[in-house]
XYZ file of N, CA and C in Angstrom:
738
model
N 122.379 105.939 95.159
C 121.754 107.119 95.758
C 122.704 107.732 96.773
N 122.906 109.036 96.676
C 123.763 109.725 97.628
C 122.938 110.198 98.814
N 123.487 109.944 100.010
C 122.824 110.366 101.239
C 123.884 110.665 102.278
N 123.846 111.863 102.816
C 124.826 112.330 103.806
C 126.251 112.096 103.306
N 126.475 112.457 102.055
C 127.819 112.425 101.496
C 128.338 111.080 101.061
N 127.521 110.029 101.145
C 127.976 108.702 100.736
C 127.031 108.121 99.689
N 127.540 107.129 98.963
C 126.755 106.471 97.933
C 126.206 105.152 98.477
N 124.919 104.931 98.293
C 124.284 103.693 98.755
C 123.601 103.005 97.586
N 123.633 101.673 97.599
C 123.116 100.870 96.489
C 122.079 99.843 96.946
N 121.568 100.002 98.175
C 120.568 99.075 98.683
C 121.125 97.718 99.064
N 122.399 97.661 99.433
C 123.070 96.384 99.682
C 122.376 95.557 100.761
N 121.990 94.330 100.370
C 121.375 93.329 101.255
C 119.999 93.719 101.778
N 119.422 94.792 101.273
C 118.061 95.169 101.674
C 117.084 94.324 100.860
N 116.130 93.689 101.538
C 115.164 92.833 100.857
C 113.952 93.669 100.437
N 113.704 93.704 99.129
C 112.575 94.437 98.564
C 111.589 93.436 97.977
N 110.344 93.507 98.422
C 109.306 92.625 97.885
C 108.613 93.307 96.710
N 108.443 92.575 95.625
C 107.719 93.064 94.450
C 106.426 92.266 94.330
N 105.320 92.905 94.676
C 104.009 92.259 94.564
C 103.479 92.587 93.183
N 103.535 91.578 92.299
C 103.319 91.867 90.879
C 102.979 90.572 90.146
N 103.508 90.435 88.937
C 103.228 89.262 88.102
C 104.317 88.201 88.207
N 105.192 88.331 89.202
C 106.320 87.415 89.332
C 107.574 88.029 88.729
N 108.633 87.251 88.691
C 109.904 87.706 88.114
C 110.527 86.548 87.340
N 111.066 86.839 86.183
C 111.811 85.848 85.409
C 113.255 85.860 85.905
N 113.566 84.980 86.823
C 114.897 84.968 87.435
C 115.979 84.529 86.454
N 115.588 83.990 85.292
C 116.567 83.576 84.280
C 116.940 84.715 83.341
N 116.349 85.868 83.513
C 116.678 87.012 82.658
C 118.166 87.330 82.798
N 118.858 87.556 81.695
C 120.312 87.781 81.747
C 120.732 88.895 82.703
N 119.932 89.932 82.828
C 120.300 91.057 83.686
C 119.998 90.811 85.156
N 119.404 89.662 85.470
C 119.042 89.365 86.862
C 119.839 88.200 87.443
N 120.748 87.649 86.665
C 121.454 86.445 87.117
C 122.324 86.676 88.340
N 122.816 87.893 88.526
C 123.673 88.167 89.685
C 122.874 88.687 90.879
N 121.552 88.746 90.746
C 120.696 89.264 91.816
C 120.104 88.124 92.621
N 120.089 88.283 93.940
C 119.464 87.296 94.814
C 117.944 87.435 94.715
N 117.287 86.396 94.182
C 115.837 86.429 93.982
C 115.221 85.166 94.572
N 114.230 85.364 95.424
C 113.409 84.268 95.911
C 111.959 84.694 95.749
N 111.037 83.776 95.931
C 109.659 84.218 95.773
C 108.628 83.125 95.880
N 107.368 83.566 95.701
C 106.209 82.680 95.818
C 105.122 83.166 94.858
N 104.177 82.300 94.610
C 102.976 82.643 93.863
C 101.777 82.434 94.769
N 100.874 83.410 94.798
C 99.673 83.320 95.616
C 98.446 83.219 94.723
N 97.484 82.400 95.146
C 96.226 82.276 94.417
C 95.106 81.995 95.403
N 93.893 82.370 95.021
C 92.717 82.139 95.860
C 92.033 80.841 95.458
N 91.763 80.007 96.444
C 91.013 78.784 96.185
C 89.516 79.074 96.279
N 88.715 78.073 95.927
C 87.263 78.248 95.934
C 86.734 78.574 97.321
N 87.434 78.149 98.350
C 87.025 78.418 99.739
C 87.492 79.786 100.216
N 88.119 80.568 99.309
C 88.668 81.900 99.602
C 89.920 81.840 100.468
N 90.487 80.657 100.599
C 91.780 80.524 101.261
C 92.889 80.798 100.240
N 94.009 81.304 100.724
C 95.132 81.625 99.849
C 96.095 80.446 99.769
N 96.391 80.030 98.559
C 97.358 78.962 98.324
C 98.705 79.579 97.981
N 99.767 79.019 98.551
C 101.131 79.504 98.313
C 101.899 78.462 97.524
N 102.517 78.911 96.440
C 103.275 78.005 95.571
C 104.670 78.590 95.366
N 105.709 77.766 95.302
C 107.067 78.301 95.133
C 107.391 78.783 93.725
N 106.510 78.538 92.752
C 106.772 78.942 91.372
C 106.327 80.391 91.163
N 107.279 81.300 91.031
C 106.951 82.714 90.852
C 107.335 83.210 89.459
N 107.441 82.299 88.488
C 107.849 82.686 87.134
C 106.870 83.691 86.545
N 107.402 84.705 85.897
C 106.621 85.796 85.326
C 106.092 85.402 83.951
N 104.769 85.254 83.835
C 104.152 84.906 82.552
C 103.672 86.133 81.793
N 103.773 87.296 82.403
C 103.293 88.530 81.777
C 104.433 89.433 81.343
N 105.435 89.608 82.205
C 106.577 90.450 81.897
C 106.664 91.715 82.729
N 105.554 92.127 83.299
C 105.529 93.387 84.050
C 106.399 93.318 85.299
N 106.282 92.251 86.062
C 107.065 92.122 87.286
C 108.562 92.105 87.019
N 108.963 91.473 85.927
C 110.378 91.443 85.562
C 110.867 92.843 85.224
N 110.055 93.607 84.500
C 110.422 94.995 84.202
C 110.547 95.812 85.488
N 109.678 95.536 86.471
C 109.774 96.236 87.758
C 111.103 95.924 88.439
N 111.481 94.657 88.399
C 112.738 94.248 89.016
C 113.931 94.940 88.350
N 113.920 94.995 87.034
C 115.013 95.637 86.308
C 115.078 97.134 86.617
N 113.914 97.764 86.702
C 113.877 99.193 87.005
C 114.351 99.455 88.431
N 113.942 98.621 89.342
C 114.401 98.726 90.728
C 115.919 98.662 90.811
N 116.505 97.731 90.063
C 117.954 97.523 90.117
C 118.738 98.642 89.441
N 118.089 99.435 88.613
C 118.783 100.594 88.031
C 119.218 101.574 89.113
N 118.430 101.673 90.174
C 118.676 102.673 91.203
C 119.136 102.073 92.526
N 118.964 100.778 92.688
C 119.438 100.089 93.897
C 119.949 98.713 93.467
N 121.123 98.671 92.823
C 121.580 97.441 92.167
C 122.001 96.305 93.086
N 122.078 96.550 94.397
C 122.543 95.488 95.294
C 121.449 94.995 96.244
N 120.191 95.301 95.930
C 119.113 94.787 96.772
C 118.902 93.295 96.520
N 118.249 92.655 97.465
C 117.727 91.305 97.276
C 116.234 91.424 96.978
N 115.731 90.548 96.123
C 114.339 90.654 95.680
C 113.516 89.469 96.180
N 112.348 89.802 96.726
C 111.352 88.793 97.074
C 110.178 88.984 96.111
N 110.057 88.103 95.133
C 108.997 88.203 94.127
C 107.745 87.506 94.639
N 106.657 88.257 94.714
C 105.388 87.685 95.154
C 104.388 87.840 94.000
N 104.121 86.737 93.342
C 103.262 86.733 92.164
C 101.806 86.607 92.596
N 100.986 87.608 92.226
C 99.574 87.556 92.613
C 98.641 87.771 91.424
N 99.195 88.032 90.235
C 98.338 88.347 89.088
C 98.262 87.185 88.106
N 97.222 87.241 87.277
C 97.122 86.296 86.175
C 97.825 86.886 84.950
N 97.657 86.254 83.799
C 98.355 86.732 82.599
C 97.808 88.068 82.099
N 96.648 88.488 82.595
C 96.074 89.787 82.220
C 96.420 90.876 83.227
N 97.265 90.563 84.175
C 97.721 91.494 85.206
C 96.573 91.923 86.128
N 95.641 91.021 86.382
C 94.551 91.288 87.312
C 94.823 90.594 88.640
N 94.411 91.255 89.724
C 94.586 90.671 91.052
C 93.497 91.192 91.972
N 93.135 90.415 92.975
C 92.114 90.822 93.931
C 92.759 91.516 95.124
N 91.948 92.285 95.860
C 92.449 92.953 97.062
C 92.866 91.938 98.120
N 92.221 90.773 98.143
C 92.617 89.729 99.097
C 94.045 89.266 98.832
N 94.396 89.132 97.561
C 95.748 88.701 97.229
C 96.764 89.808 97.475
N 96.373 91.073 97.247
C 97.274 92.178 97.573
C 97.579 92.164 99.069
N 96.528 92.016 99.891
C 96.707 91.972 101.340
C 97.565 90.781 101.751
N 97.313 89.630 101.158
C 98.101 88.441 101.489
C 99.553 88.614 101.065
N 99.761 89.276 99.924
C 101.123 89.525 99.467
C 101.883 90.427 100.413
N 101.220 91.477 100.919
C 101.862 92.377 101.884
C 102.217 91.619 103.148
N 101.287 90.785 103.627
C 101.541 90.013 104.846
C 102.710 89.055 104.655
N 102.731 88.350 103.530
C 103.827 87.423 103.254
C 105.155 88.162 103.150
N 105.125 89.364 102.587
C 106.349 90.142 102.393
C 106.982 90.552 103.717
N 106.195 91.157 104.615
C 106.822 91.605 105.855
C 107.178 90.434 106.764
N 106.391 89.361 106.717
C 106.754 88.186 107.500
C 107.994 87.501 106.937
N 108.253 87.735 105.655
C 109.451 87.186 105.029
C 110.675 88.065 105.192
N 110.527 89.178 105.900
C 111.677 90.022 106.209
C 111.913 91.181 105.269
N 110.961 91.473 104.381
C 111.149 92.592 103.456
C 111.117 93.918 104.205
N 112.025 94.811 103.834
C 112.064 96.155 104.413
C 111.262 97.150 103.598
N 111.151 96.880 102.294
C 110.368 97.715 101.384
C 109.464 96.783 100.594
N 108.177 97.155 100.495
C 107.187 96.322 99.807
C 106.564 97.144 98.689
N 106.835 96.761 97.448
C 106.351 97.493 96.280
C 105.101 96.825 95.722
N 104.003 97.602 95.664
C 102.734 97.090 95.147
C 102.410 97.836 93.858
N 102.293 97.120 92.757
C 102.118 97.746 91.443
C 100.667 97.913 91.028
N 99.738 97.569 91.904
C 98.329 97.674 91.533
C 97.505 98.109 92.738
N 96.208 98.291 92.523
C 95.352 98.718 93.613
C 93.893 98.483 93.275
N 93.024 98.858 94.204
C 91.585 98.719 94.010
C 90.880 100.026 94.350
N 89.809 100.384 93.621
C 89.050 101.584 93.957
C 87.990 101.328 95.025
N 87.872 100.080 95.460
C 86.821 99.663 96.390
C 87.137 100.114 97.817
N 86.389 101.111 98.306
C 86.611 101.589 99.667
C 86.302 100.520 100.707
N 85.433 99.589 100.348
C 85.104 98.507 101.265
C 86.275 97.589 101.557
N 87.300 97.605 100.692
C 88.485 96.766 100.898
C 89.648 97.558 101.469
N 89.448 98.867 101.626
C 90.538 99.715 102.112
C 90.979 99.345 103.522
N 90.021 99.000 104.391
C 90.381 98.671 105.774
C 91.218 97.396 105.841
N 90.884 96.414 105.019
C 91.698 95.195 104.956
C 93.134 95.525 104.596
N 93.309 96.359 103.577
C 94.652 96.725 103.131
C 95.352 97.601 104.161
N 94.598 98.439 104.854
C 95.208 99.287 105.871
C 95.716 98.460 107.041
N 94.967 97.460 107.434
C 95.409 96.584 108.530
C 96.736 95.917 108.179
N 96.869 95.463 106.938
C 98.115 94.812 106.513
C 99.262 95.815 106.476
N 98.967 97.027 106.034
C 99.999 98.055 105.959
C 100.491 98.447 107.346
N 99.582 98.591 108.280
C 99.966 98.923 109.653
C 100.809 97.802 110.263
N 100.427 96.567 109.980
C 101.209 95.436 110.478
C 102.610 95.435 109.872
N 102.709 95.818 108.589
C 104.020 95.899 107.944
C 104.893 96.946 108.629
N 104.313 98.102 108.956
C 105.080 99.154 109.622
C 105.542 98.709 110.999
N 104.730 97.910 111.684
C 105.134 97.378 112.987
C 106.344 96.456 112.856
N 106.514 95.888 111.667
C 107.690 95.051 111.376
C 108.783 95.859 110.669
N 108.674 97.191 110.729
C 109.653 98.113 110.152
C 109.785 97.970 108.640
N 108.647 97.735 107.990
C 108.621 97.639 106.533
C 107.718 98.735 105.965
N 108.175 99.370 104.900
C 107.408 100.427 104.236
C 106.723 99.869 102.996
N 105.439 100.198 102.833
C 104.687 99.791 101.653
C 104.641 100.952 100.669
N 105.093 100.702 99.447
C 105.067 101.681 98.359
C 104.053 101.186 97.331
N 103.143 102.071 96.905
C 102.108 101.620 95.975
C 101.876 102.630 94.867
N 101.524 102.122 93.697
C 101.224 102.950 92.534
C 99.852 103.593 92.690
N 99.797 104.913 92.491
C 98.516 105.606 92.483
C 97.809 105.352 91.152
N 96.522 105.702 91.088
C 95.790 105.550 89.833
C 96.351 106.538 88.812
N 96.626 106.095 87.581
C 97.253 106.984 86.591
C 96.407 108.198 86.209
N 95.077 108.116 86.449
C 94.194 109.234 86.113
C 93.744 109.993 87.362
N 94.373 109.725 88.487
C 94.051 110.440 89.711
C 92.811 109.959 90.428
N 92.261 108.829 90.014
C 91.088 108.290 90.685
C 91.492 107.564 91.963
N 90.509 107.223 92.760
C 90.772 106.548 94.027
C 91.432 105.194 93.788
N 92.447 104.883 94.602
C 93.129 103.593 94.494
C 93.737 103.235 95.843
N 93.471 102.021 96.286
C 94.055 101.519 97.531
C 94.925 100.311 97.207
N 96.095 100.227 97.825
C 96.538 100.913 99.047
C 97.216 102.265 98.863
N 97.410 102.749 97.653
C 98.196 103.980 97.453
C 97.608 105.173 98.200
N 96.283 105.232 98.339
C 95.640 106.380 98.969
C 95.506 106.254 100.483
N 96.048 105.206 101.058
C 96.027 105.067 102.513
C 97.109 105.960 103.125
N 96.841 106.578 104.275
C 97.810 107.523 104.853
C 99.129 106.886 105.277
N 99.131 105.586 105.555
C 100.364 104.924 105.985
C 101.214 104.426 104.820
N 100.698 104.535 103.606
C 101.378 103.993 102.425
C 102.125 105.112 101.696
N 103.274 104.777 101.138
C 104.021 105.713 100.297
C 103.404 105.656 98.905
N 102.437 106.536 98.661
C 101.762 106.564 97.377
C 102.593 107.313 96.343
N 102.643 106.796 95.123
C 103.488 107.378 94.073
C 102.688 107.580 92.802
N 102.766 108.793 92.260
C 102.207 109.098 90.953
C 103.360 109.398 89.992
N 103.042 109.657 88.733
C 104.107 109.875 87.754
C 103.841 111.135 86.944
N 104.923 111.666 86.383
C 104.839 112.840 85.528
C 106.026 112.807 84.575
N 105.755 112.857 83.276
C 106.821 112.755 82.288
C 107.794 113.919 82.331
N 107.377 115.027 82.936
C 108.225 116.216 82.978
C 109.180 116.226 84.161
N 109.178 115.165 84.962
C 110.076 115.119 86.127
C 111.545 115.104 85.718
N 111.844 114.521 84.557
C 113.217 114.489 84.019
C 114.210 113.921 85.025
N 113.826 112.847 85.670
C 114.730 112.172 86.590
C 114.642 112.651 88.025
N 113.868 113.689 88.287
C 113.769 114.218 89.633
C 112.724 113.502 90.460
N 112.732 113.790 91.748
C 111.754 113.246 92.684
C 111.070 114.421 93.362
N 109.743 114.390 93.382
C 108.968 115.470 93.974
C 108.017 114.920 95.027
N 107.635 115.795 95.950
C 106.682 115.417 96.985
C 105.723 116.568 97.211
N 104.451 116.247 97.415
C 103.432 117.257 97.676
C 103.014 117.161 99.140
N 103.698 117.871 100.057
C 103.347 117.778 101.483
C 101.916 118.227 101.730
N 101.197 117.457 102.533
C 99.765 117.717 102.678
C 99.454 119.037 103.371
N 100.420 119.586 104.119
C 100.139 120.878 104.757
C 100.087 122.011 103.739
N 100.767 121.848 102.617
C 100.754 122.853 101.553
C 99.874 122.432 100.375
N 99.617 121.133 100.253
C 98.787 120.604 99.182
C 97.684 119.758 99.820
N 96.739 120.403 100.505
C 95.714 119.665 101.258
C 94.816 118.825 100.360
N 94.338 117.726 100.914
C 93.502 116.801 100.153
C 92.227 117.472 99.630
N 91.706 118.454 100.372
C 90.477 119.130 99.946
C 90.632 119.735 98.563
N 91.816 120.260 98.263
C 92.047 120.887 96.964
C 92.761 119.948 95.997
N 93.752 119.209 96.495
C 94.609 118.420 95.615
C 94.194 116.959 95.511
N 93.221 116.568 96.322
C 92.632 115.232 96.266
C 93.702 114.143 96.349
N 93.734 113.243 95.378
C 94.614 112.078 95.506
C 96.097 112.407 95.406
N 96.447 113.601 94.916
C 97.862 113.969 94.822
C 98.433 114.438 96.157
N 97.569 114.786 97.108
C 98.040 115.263 98.398
C 98.902 114.213 99.085
N 100.085 114.611 99.509
C 101.058 113.765 100.219
C 101.654 112.662 99.340
N 101.480 112.750 98.029
C 102.064 111.756 97.134
C 103.469 112.166 96.703
N 104.255 111.164 96.315
C 105.530 111.391 95.639
C 105.275 111.352 94.135
N 106.034 112.152 93.394
C 105.920 112.204 91.933
C 107.288 111.862 91.355
N 107.323 110.905 90.431
C 108.583 110.494 89.804
C 108.322 110.175 88.339
N 109.382 110.085 87.528
C 109.188 109.753 86.108
C 108.515 108.397 85.942
N 107.677 108.283 84.903
C 106.947 107.039 84.690
C 107.281 106.314 83.416
N 108.294 106.756 82.673
C 108.635 106.111 81.404
C 109.746 105.082 81.592
N 109.709 104.064 80.726
C 110.765 103.051 80.786
C 110.865 102.302 79.478
N 111.909 102.444 78.761
C 112.410 101.681 77.599
C 111.420 101.366 76.487
N 110.263 101.966 76.458
C 109.351 101.758 75.349
C 108.431 100.564 75.463
N 108.756 99.597 76.328
C 107.904 98.424 76.468
C 106.681 98.725 77.322
N 106.903 99.409 78.408
C 105.829 99.838 79.294
C 106.090 101.292 79.664
N 105.055 101.973 80.094
C 105.221 103.320 80.628
C 104.122 103.541 81.648
N 104.448 104.198 82.739
C 103.397 104.461 83.700
C 103.867 104.585 85.119
N 102.867 104.718 85.978
C 103.130 105.028 87.372
C 103.805 103.882 88.112
N 103.653 102.659 87.662
C 104.289 101.539 88.354
C 105.812 101.658 88.324
N 106.363 102.236 87.261
C 107.808 102.432 87.198
C 108.246 103.556 88.126
N 107.395 104.551 88.285
C 107.685 105.604 89.254
C 107.737 105.022 90.659
N 106.809 104.120 90.973
C 106.797 103.490 92.288
C 108.029 102.621 92.506
N 108.458 101.902 91.469
C 109.660 101.072 91.589
C 110.892 101.922 91.868
N 110.952 103.106 91.240
C 112.075 104.018 91.489
C 112.069 104.490 92.946
N 110.900 104.848 93.462
C 110.807 105.289 94.853
C 111.155 104.146 95.806
N 110.743 102.932 95.466
C 111.111 101.771 96.290
C 112.628 101.593 96.336
N 113.290 101.843 95.206
C 114.744 101.747 95.161
C 115.387 102.796 96.062
N 114.863 104.029 96.017
C 115.397 105.083 96.872
C 115.243 104.710 98.347
N 114.084 104.152 98.693
C 113.846 103.766 100.086
C 114.769 102.620 100.502
N 115.058 101.711 99.592
C 115.983 100.622 99.898
C 117.374 101.172 100.207
N 117.808 102.172 99.444
C 119.107 102.800 99.699
C 119.107 103.507 101.055
N 118.001 104.153 101.381
C 117.911 104.820 102.686
C 117.854 103.802 103.822
N 117.224 102.669 103.572
C 117.210 101.607 104.584
C 118.626 101.096 104.848
N 119.423 101.016 103.795
C 120.826 100.625 103.984
C 121.574 101.683 104.778
N 121.312 102.953 104.474
C 122.014 104.055 105.134
C 121.547 104.256 106.574
N 120.309 103.857 106.876
C 119.711 104.109 108.196
C 119.165 102.805 108.769
N 120.005 101.813 108.983
C 119.515 100.475 109.359
C 118.801 100.409 110.711
N 119.107 101.303 111.592
C 118.521 101.250 112.937
C 117.411 102.276 113.138
N 116.986 102.903 112.067
C 115.969 103.941 112.178
C 114.581 103.390 111.869
N 113.579 104.108 112.344
C 112.191 103.708 112.128
C 111.753 104.029 110.703
N 110.583 103.484 110.334
C 110.010 103.799 109.018
C 109.745 105.291 108.891
N 109.283 105.911 109.961
C 109.004 107.350 109.924
C 110.269 108.147 109.641
N 111.392 107.733 110.235
C 112.658 108.432 110.004
C 113.114 108.283 108.556
N 112.988 107.071 108.024
C 113.408 106.816 106.638
C 112.537 107.602 105.663
N 111.243 107.617 105.928
C 110.336 108.349 105.056
C 110.587 109.854 105.134
N 110.893 110.347 106.326
C 111.207 111.777 106.474
C 112.462 112.136 105.686
N 113.445 111.237 105.659
C 114.673 111.478 104.895
C 114.374 111.549 103.401
N 113.464 110.694 102.930
C 113.105 110.723 101.509
C 112.378 112.030 101.175
N 111.501 112.468 102.051
C 110.786 113.723 101.820
C 111.755 114.904 101.791
N 112.781 114.848 102.630
C 113.770 115.928 102.651
C 114.578 115.985 101.363
N 114.770 114.832 100.718
C 115.531 114.798 99.466
C 114.678 115.200 98.268
N 113.365 115.111 98.398
C 112.473 115.412 97.281
C 112.264 116.915 97.134
N 111.956 117.329 95.913
C 111.627 118.724 95.628
C 110.125 118.932 95.752
N 109.733 120.176 95.928
C 108.324 120.515 95.791
C 108.031 120.714 94.311
N 106.787 120.456 93.879
C 106.448 120.624 92.457
C 106.638 122.059 91.972
N 106.913 122.186 90.695
C 107.129 123.494 90.094
C 106.024 123.798 89.085
N 106.020 125.017 88.606
C 105.039 125.419 87.593
C 105.179 124.558 86.339
N 106.418 124.211 86.004
C 106.671 123.435 84.784
C 105.988 122.058 84.825
N 105.813 121.515 86.021
C 105.152 120.226 86.142
C 103.637 120.350 86.043
N 103.135 121.566 86.126
C 101.699 121.785 85.989
C 100.914 121.630 87.261
N 101.587 121.701 88.422
C 100.903 121.494 89.692
C 100.658 122.775 90.473
N 101.025 123.928 89.921
C 100.854 125.183 90.658
C 99.997 126.146 89.841
């Protein structure tokens, strides 16, 4: 990623992937620094932490590969919270965010969410705590524009997708795209959502935005989350008629 005339690759920036784990034995990941954990809920509703973060689904590994396309020198913290059906509870999402920022992650990528407003405050508390540790949470919005947390929280970098982006990055500033009219798209980033035919969707758009933020974190190591996010917004375009948003 080019920023202020230089090229950045996310060198040594720790990015947490809250997903289905990562297959660290994948040939394309052998040169990448990967550590991680698996989280699960016990019958007492306590969270158990296990060092085995192997990906049994494949989605998290695809996220890691997509992230490395745009920030090839990041370090990855894989936090496995889903089962083989890619389901996860809001408690595990919150625990994953907490584990990520306490583990030193600068960017925290969340590939799922919940429509339950009753769980939004739990997720918001974790997101605010992450920002206090200078970590940005990036989350996939609902692919059909429905309510989804943490993506719809004001402190989260919510990302939607559009096949017509053609590699570009767009942002809908809320002062011009107010929530009253634009609903869940207000203040969201829009990025391409396709990837290699195996999967397609908004989670890949979020991984791309996480990569951009990792590069900006490398370029702006002493700046706040607000400064880094403002830099990303400055690099993004406003939506055009061709994207269908005007």
